[in-house]
Short mmCIF file of C-alpha atoms and ligand atoms in Angstrom, two decimals:
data_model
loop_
_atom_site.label_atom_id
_atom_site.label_comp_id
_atom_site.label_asym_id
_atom_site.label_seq_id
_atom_site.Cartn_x
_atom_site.Cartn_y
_atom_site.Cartn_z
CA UNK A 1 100.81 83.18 78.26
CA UNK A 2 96.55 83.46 78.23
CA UNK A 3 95.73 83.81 81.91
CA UNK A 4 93.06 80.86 82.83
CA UNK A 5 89.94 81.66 82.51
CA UNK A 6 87.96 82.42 86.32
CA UNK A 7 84.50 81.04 86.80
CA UNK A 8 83.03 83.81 88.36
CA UNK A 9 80.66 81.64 90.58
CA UNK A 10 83.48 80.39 92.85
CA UNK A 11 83.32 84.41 93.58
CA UNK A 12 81.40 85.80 96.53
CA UNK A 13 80.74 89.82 95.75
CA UNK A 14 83.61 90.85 97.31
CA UNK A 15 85.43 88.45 94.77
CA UNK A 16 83.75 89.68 91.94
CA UNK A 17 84.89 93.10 93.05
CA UNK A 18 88.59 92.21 93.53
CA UNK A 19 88.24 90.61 90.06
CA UNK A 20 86.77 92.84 88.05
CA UNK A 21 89.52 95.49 89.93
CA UNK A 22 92.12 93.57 88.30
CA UNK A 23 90.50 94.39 85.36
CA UNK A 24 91.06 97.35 85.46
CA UNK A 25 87.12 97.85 85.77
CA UNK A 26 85.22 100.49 88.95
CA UNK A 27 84.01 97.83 91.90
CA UNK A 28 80.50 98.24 90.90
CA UNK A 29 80.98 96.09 88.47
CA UNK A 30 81.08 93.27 90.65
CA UNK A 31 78.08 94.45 92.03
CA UNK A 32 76.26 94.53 88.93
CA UNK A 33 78.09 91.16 87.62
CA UNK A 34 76.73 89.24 90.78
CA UNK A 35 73.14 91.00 90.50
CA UNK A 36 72.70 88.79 86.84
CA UNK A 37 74.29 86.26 87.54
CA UNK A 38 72.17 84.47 90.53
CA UNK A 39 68.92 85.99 90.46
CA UNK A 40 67.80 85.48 86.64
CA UNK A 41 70.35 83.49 86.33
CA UNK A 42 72.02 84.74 83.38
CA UNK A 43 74.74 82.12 82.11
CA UNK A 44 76.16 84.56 79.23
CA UNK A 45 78.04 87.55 79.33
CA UNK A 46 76.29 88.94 76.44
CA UNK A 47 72.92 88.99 77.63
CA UNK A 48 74.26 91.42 80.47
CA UNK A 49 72.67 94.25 79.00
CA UNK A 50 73.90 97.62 81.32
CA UNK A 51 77.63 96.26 81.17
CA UNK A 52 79.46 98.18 78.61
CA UNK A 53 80.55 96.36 75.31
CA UNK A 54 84.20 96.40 75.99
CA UNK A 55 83.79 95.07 79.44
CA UNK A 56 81.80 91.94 78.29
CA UNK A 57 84.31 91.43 75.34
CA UNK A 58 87.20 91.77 78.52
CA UNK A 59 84.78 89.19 80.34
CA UNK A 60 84.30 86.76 77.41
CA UNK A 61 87.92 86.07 77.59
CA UNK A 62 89.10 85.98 81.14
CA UNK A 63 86.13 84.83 82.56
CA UNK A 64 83.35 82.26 82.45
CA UNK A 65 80.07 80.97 84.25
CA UNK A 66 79.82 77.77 84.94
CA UNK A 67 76.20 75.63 85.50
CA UNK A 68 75.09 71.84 86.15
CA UNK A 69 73.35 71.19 83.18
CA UNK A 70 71.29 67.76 82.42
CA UNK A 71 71.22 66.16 86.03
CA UNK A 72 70.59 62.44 86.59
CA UNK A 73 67.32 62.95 88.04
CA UNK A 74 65.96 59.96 90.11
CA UNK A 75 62.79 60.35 92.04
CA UNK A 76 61.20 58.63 95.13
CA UNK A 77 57.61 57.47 96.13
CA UNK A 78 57.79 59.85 99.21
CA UNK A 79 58.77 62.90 96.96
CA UNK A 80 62.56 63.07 97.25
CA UNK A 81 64.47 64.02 94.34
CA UNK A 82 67.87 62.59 93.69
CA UNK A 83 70.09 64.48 91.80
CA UNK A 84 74.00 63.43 90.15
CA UNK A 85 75.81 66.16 88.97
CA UNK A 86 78.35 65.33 86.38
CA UNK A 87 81.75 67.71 87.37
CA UNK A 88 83.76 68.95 84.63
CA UNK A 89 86.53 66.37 85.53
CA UNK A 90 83.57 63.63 84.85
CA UNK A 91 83.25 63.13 89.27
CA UNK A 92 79.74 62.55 89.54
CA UNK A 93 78.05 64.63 92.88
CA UNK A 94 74.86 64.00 93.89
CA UNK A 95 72.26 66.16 96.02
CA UNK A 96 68.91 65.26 97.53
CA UNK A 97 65.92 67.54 97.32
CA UNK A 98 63.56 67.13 100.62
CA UNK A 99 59.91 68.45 99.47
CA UNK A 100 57.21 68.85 102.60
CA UNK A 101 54.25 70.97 102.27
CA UNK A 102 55.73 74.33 104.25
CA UNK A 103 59.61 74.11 102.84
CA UNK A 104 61.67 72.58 99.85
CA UNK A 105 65.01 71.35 101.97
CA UNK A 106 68.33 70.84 99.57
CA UNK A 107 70.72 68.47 101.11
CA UNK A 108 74.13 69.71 99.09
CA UNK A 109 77.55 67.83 98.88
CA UNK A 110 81.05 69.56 99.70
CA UNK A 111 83.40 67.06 98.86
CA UNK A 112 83.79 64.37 96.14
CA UNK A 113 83.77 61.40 98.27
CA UNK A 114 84.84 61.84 102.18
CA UNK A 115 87.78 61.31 104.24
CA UNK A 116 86.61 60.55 107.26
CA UNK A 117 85.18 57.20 106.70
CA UNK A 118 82.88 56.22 108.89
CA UNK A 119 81.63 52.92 109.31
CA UNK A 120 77.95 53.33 108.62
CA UNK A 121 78.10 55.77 105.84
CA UNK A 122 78.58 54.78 102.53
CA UNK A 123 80.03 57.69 101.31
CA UNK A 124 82.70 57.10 103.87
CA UNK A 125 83.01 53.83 101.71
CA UNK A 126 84.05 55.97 98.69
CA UNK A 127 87.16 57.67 100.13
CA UNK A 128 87.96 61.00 99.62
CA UNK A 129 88.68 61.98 95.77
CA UNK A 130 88.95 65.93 95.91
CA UNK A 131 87.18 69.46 97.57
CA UNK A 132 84.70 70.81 95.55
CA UNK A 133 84.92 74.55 94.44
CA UNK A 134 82.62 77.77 95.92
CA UNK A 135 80.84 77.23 92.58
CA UNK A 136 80.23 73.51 92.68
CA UNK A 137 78.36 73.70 95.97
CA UNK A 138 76.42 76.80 95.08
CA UNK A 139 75.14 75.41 91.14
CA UNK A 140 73.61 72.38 93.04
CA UNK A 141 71.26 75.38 94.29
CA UNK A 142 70.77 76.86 91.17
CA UNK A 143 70.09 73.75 89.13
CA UNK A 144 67.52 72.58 91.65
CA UNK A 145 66.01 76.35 91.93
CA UNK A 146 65.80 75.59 87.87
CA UNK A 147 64.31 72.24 88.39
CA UNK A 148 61.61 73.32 90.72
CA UNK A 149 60.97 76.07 88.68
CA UNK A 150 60.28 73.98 85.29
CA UNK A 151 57.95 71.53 87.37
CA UNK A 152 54.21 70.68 86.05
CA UNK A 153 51.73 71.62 89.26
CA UNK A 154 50.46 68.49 89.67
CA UNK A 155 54.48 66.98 90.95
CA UNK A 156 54.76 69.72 93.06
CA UNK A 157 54.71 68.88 96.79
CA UNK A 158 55.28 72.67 98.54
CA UNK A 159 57.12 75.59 97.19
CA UNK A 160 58.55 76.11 94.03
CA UNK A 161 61.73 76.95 95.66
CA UNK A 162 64.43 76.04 97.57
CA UNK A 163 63.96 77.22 101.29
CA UNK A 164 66.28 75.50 103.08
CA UNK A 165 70.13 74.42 102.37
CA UNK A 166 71.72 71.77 104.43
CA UNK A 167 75.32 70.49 103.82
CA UNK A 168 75.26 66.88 104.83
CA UNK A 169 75.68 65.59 101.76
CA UNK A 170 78.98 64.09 100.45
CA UNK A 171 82.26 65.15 102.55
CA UNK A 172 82.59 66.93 105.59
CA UNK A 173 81.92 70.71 105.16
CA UNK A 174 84.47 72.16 107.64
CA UNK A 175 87.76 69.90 105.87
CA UNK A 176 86.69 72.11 102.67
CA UNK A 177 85.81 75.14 105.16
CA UNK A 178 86.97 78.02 102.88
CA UNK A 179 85.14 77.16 100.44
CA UNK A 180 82.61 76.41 102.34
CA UNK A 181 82.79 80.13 103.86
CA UNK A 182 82.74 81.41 99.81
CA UNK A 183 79.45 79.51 99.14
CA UNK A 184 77.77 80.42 102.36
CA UNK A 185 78.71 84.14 101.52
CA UNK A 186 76.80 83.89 97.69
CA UNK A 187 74.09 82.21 99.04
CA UNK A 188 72.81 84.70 101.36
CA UNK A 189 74.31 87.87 99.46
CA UNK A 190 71.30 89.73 98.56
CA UNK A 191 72.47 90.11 94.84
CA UNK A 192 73.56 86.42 95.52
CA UNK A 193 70.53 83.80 96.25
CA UNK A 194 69.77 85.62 99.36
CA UNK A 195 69.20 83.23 101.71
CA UNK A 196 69.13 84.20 105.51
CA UNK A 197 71.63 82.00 107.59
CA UNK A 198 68.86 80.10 110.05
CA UNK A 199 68.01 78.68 106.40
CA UNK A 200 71.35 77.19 106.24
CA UNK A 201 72.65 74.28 108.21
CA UNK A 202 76.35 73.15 108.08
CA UNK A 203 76.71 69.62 109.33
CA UNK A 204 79.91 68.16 111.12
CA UNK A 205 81.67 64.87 112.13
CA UNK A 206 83.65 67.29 114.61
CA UNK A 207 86.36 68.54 112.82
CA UNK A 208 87.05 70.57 116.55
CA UNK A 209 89.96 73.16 114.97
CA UNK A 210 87.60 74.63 112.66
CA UNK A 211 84.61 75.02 114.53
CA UNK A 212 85.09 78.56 115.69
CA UNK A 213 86.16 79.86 112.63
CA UNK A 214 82.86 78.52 110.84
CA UNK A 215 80.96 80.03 113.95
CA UNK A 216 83.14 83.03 113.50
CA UNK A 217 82.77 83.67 110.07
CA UNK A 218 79.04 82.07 108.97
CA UNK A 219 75.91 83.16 110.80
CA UNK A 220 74.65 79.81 110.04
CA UNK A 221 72.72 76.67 112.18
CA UNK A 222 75.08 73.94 113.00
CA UNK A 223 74.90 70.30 113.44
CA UNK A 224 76.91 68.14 115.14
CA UNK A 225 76.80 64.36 114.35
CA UNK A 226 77.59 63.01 117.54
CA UNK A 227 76.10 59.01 117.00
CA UNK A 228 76.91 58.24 120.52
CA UNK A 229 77.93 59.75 123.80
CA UNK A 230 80.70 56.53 124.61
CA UNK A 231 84.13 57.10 123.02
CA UNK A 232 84.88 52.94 122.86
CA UNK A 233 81.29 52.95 120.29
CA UNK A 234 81.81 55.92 118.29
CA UNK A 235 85.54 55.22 117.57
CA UNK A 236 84.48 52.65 115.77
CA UNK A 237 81.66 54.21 114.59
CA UNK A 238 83.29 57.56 113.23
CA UNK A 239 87.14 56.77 113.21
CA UNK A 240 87.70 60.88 113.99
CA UNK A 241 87.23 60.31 117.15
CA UNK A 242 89.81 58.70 118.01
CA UNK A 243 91.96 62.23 116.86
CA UNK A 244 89.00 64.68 118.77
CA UNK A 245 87.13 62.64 122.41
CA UNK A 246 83.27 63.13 123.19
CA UNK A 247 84.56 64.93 126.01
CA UNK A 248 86.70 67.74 123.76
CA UNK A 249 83.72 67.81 120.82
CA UNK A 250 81.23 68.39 123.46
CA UNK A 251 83.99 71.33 124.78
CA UNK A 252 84.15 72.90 121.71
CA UNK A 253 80.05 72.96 120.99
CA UNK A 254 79.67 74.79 125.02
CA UNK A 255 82.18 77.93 123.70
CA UNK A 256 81.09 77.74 119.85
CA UNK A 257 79.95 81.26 119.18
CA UNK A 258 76.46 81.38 117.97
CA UNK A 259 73.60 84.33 118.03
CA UNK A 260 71.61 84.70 120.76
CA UNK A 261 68.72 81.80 120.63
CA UNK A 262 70.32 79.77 118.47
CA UNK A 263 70.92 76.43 119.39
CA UNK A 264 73.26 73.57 118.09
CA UNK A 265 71.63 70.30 116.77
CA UNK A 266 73.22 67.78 117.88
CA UNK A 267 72.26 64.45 115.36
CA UNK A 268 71.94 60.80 116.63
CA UNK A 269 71.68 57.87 114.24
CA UNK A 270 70.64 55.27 116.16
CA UNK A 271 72.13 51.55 114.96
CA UNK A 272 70.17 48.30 116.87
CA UNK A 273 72.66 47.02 119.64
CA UNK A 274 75.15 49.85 118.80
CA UNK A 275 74.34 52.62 120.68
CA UNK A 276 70.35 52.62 121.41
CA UNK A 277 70.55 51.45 124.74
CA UNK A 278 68.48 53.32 127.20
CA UNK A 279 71.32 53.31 129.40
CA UNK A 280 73.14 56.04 126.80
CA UNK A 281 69.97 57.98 126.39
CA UNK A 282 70.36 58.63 130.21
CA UNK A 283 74.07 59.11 129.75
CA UNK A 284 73.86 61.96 126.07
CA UNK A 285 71.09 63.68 128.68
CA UNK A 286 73.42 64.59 130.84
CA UNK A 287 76.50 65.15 128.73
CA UNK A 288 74.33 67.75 126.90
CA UNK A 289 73.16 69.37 129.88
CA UNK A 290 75.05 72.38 129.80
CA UNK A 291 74.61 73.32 125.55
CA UNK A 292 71.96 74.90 123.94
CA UNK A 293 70.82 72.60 121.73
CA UNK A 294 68.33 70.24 120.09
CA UNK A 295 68.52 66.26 118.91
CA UNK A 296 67.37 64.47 116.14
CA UNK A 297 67.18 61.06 116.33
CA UNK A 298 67.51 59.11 112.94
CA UNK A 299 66.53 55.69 112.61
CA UNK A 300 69.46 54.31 111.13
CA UNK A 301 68.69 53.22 106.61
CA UNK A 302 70.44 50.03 106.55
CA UNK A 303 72.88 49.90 103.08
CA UNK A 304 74.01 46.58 101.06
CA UNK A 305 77.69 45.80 102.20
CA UNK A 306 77.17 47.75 105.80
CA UNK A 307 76.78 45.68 108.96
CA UNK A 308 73.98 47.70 110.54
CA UNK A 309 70.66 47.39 111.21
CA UNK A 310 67.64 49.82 112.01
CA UNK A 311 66.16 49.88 115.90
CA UNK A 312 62.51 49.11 116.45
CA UNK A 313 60.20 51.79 116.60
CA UNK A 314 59.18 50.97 119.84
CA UNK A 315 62.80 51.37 120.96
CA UNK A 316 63.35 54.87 119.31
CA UNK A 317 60.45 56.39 120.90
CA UNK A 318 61.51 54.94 123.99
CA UNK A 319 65.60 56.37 123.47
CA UNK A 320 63.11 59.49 122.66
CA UNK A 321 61.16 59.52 126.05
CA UNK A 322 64.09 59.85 128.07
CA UNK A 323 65.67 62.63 126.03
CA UNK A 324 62.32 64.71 126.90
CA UNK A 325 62.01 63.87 130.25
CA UNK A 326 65.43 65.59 131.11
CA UNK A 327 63.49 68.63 128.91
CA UNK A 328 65.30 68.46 125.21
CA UNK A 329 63.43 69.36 122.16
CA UNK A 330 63.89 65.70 120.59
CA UNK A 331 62.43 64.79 116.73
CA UNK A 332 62.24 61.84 115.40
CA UNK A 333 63.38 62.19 111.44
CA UNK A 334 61.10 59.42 109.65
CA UNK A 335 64.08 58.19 106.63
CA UNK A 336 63.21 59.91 103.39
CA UNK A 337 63.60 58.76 100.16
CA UNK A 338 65.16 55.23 100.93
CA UNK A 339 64.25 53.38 97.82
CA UNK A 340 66.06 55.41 95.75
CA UNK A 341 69.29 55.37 98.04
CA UNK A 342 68.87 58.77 98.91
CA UNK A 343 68.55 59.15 102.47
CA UNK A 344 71.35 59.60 105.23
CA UNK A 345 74.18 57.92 104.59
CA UNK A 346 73.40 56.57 101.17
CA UNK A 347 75.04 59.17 98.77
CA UNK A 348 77.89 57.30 96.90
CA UNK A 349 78.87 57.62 93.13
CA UNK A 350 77.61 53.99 92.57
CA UNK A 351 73.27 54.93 94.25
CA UNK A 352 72.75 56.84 90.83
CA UNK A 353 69.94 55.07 88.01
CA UNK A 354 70.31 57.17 84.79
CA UNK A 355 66.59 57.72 84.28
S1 SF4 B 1 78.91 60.50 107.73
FE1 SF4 B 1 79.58 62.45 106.83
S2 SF4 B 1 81.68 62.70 107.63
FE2 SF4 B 1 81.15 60.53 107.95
S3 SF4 B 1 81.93 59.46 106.09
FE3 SF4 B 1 79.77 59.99 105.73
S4 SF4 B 1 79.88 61.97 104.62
FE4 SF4 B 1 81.86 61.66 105.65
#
């Protein structure tokens, strides 16, 4: 029987250095493999000049390298850049691209669809279809690193580069956590696409068994999207709630292992008459009191078919006030890229325009 072919980009280096062990081939190999394949960004085996003949012939036919070509590419009047990635089972994936003058932010998907359904997300809408592989999360990088790089000047908004990777895309990161841990690992490899971890921000529901071992295994940022500090409103808000209280997510952020200075971000849509009552800005002050952290507050982008509506202005910055007067570093996130359905919450298979 042929052995199936591996797509050597759902391998972090020490992958590549099992694999090419099973090959029969010395470990640096893997080294070398990994060094073409992210940083030019070599697609073919051939054009691997310092492997030897026979290894790229052994290559050509147990392995292959997989890339997103030909995105749907929709873009916004703010910037924003909405990509769909067609998968090879014809799944469509999308990622947004966040440009602002001092960083190029990539908002990636880790799951076709999510499971976790909640109420004012419409990828929750979607239900969960399947994980997506190491090498599906990581060629979202690479094909927007491409994009960037084939830009004219003149659409250009900051870098040319992505500088920042945050997974709060489609799915939930940590219920597709290994691999999850396989992309973080070849994005900051330094033969990989070297990013450092405080570049990288994994983003959870509060998925509480898995915490640690993310913490334990990823020197990455992480956010926790909390939504609201009363159980009653964010059970029906985010249904996982119901399996993992405020009172045990809030547990499990005060002993999740971080480096020194780090500090967990905890994110708070807020949804008019839901849960941006002054009264719970008081209450999520002092819940927090005792984690090192940060908030975002994120006006909530209403969606066709979703019961929600935004909060005033006037009523965010006040929900805001109180947050700083008990001393929290508290942003305000102004919604990006709206019109083209590509802001928090938005992502489903249904947002993309062919353009
Ligand atoms: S908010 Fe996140 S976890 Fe909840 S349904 Fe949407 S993608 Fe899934």
């Amino acid at each position: 029987m042929v052995p199936k072919k591996i797509d050597v980009k759902s391998l972090d280096q020490n992958g590549l250095i099992q694999f090419v062990e099973s090959l029969k081939q010395p470990a640096f190999r893997g080294r070398q493999l990994m060094s073409w394949i992210y940083k030019p960004g070599i697609n073919d085996f051939w054009q691997m000049t310092d492997l030897a003949k026979v290894f790229r012939e052994i290559l050509t036919k147990r392995a292959y390298i997989s890339s997103f070509n030909n995105p749907i590419v929709e873009r916004s009047e703010d910037g924003c850049v909405k990509f769909g990635f067609t998968l090879e089972d014809k799944a469509v994936i999308e990622a947004v691209l966040i440009p602002e003058t001092d960083r190029n932010t990539l908002c990636v998907s880790s799951q076709v669809g999510c499971a976790m359904n909640c109420t004012f997300c419409l990828t929750g809408t979607m239900g969960f279809t399947r994980n997506l592989s190491p090498a599906e999360i990581v060629n979202q990088v690479c094909a927007v690193r491409d994009f960037l790089l084939a830009e004219p000047e003149e659409n250009l908004i900051g870098h040319r580069d992505v500088t920042n990777i945050v997974f709060m895309g489609m799915g939930e990161p940590l219920n597709n956590l290994d691999n999850l841990l396989v992309s973080i690992s070849i994005l900051t490899e330094q033969k990989g696409l070297d990013f450092t971890g405080r570049r990288i921000t994994v983003s959870t529901c509060g998925i509480i068994p898995k915490m640690s071992k993310l913490g334990e295994n990823a020197n990455v940022n992480l956010a926790v999207s909390l939504h609201s500090i009363n159980d009653e409103t964010r059970d029906l808000l985010m249904p996982i709630n119901k399996k993992y209280s405020i009172e045990q997510l809030l547990s499990a952020c005060k002993t999740y292992p971080m480096a020194k200075r780090r500090r967990i971000m905890f994110e708070y849509t807020l949804l008019k008459d839901i849960n941006d009552s002054l009264e719970e800005a008081h209450t999520l002050a002092r819940k927090l009191k005792d984690i090192p952290c940060k908030i975002n507050l994120l006006p909530y982008n209403e969606s066709k078919g979703l019961p929600y509506k935004s909060p005033s202005p006037v009523r965010m910055l006040a929900f805001q006030d109180i947050l700083r007067s008990y001393h929290y570093s508290v942003f305000i996130r102004t919604s990006r890229g709206s019109d083209i359905s590509a802001a928090c919450g938005q992502l489903a298979k249904h947002t993309l325009n062919h353009s």
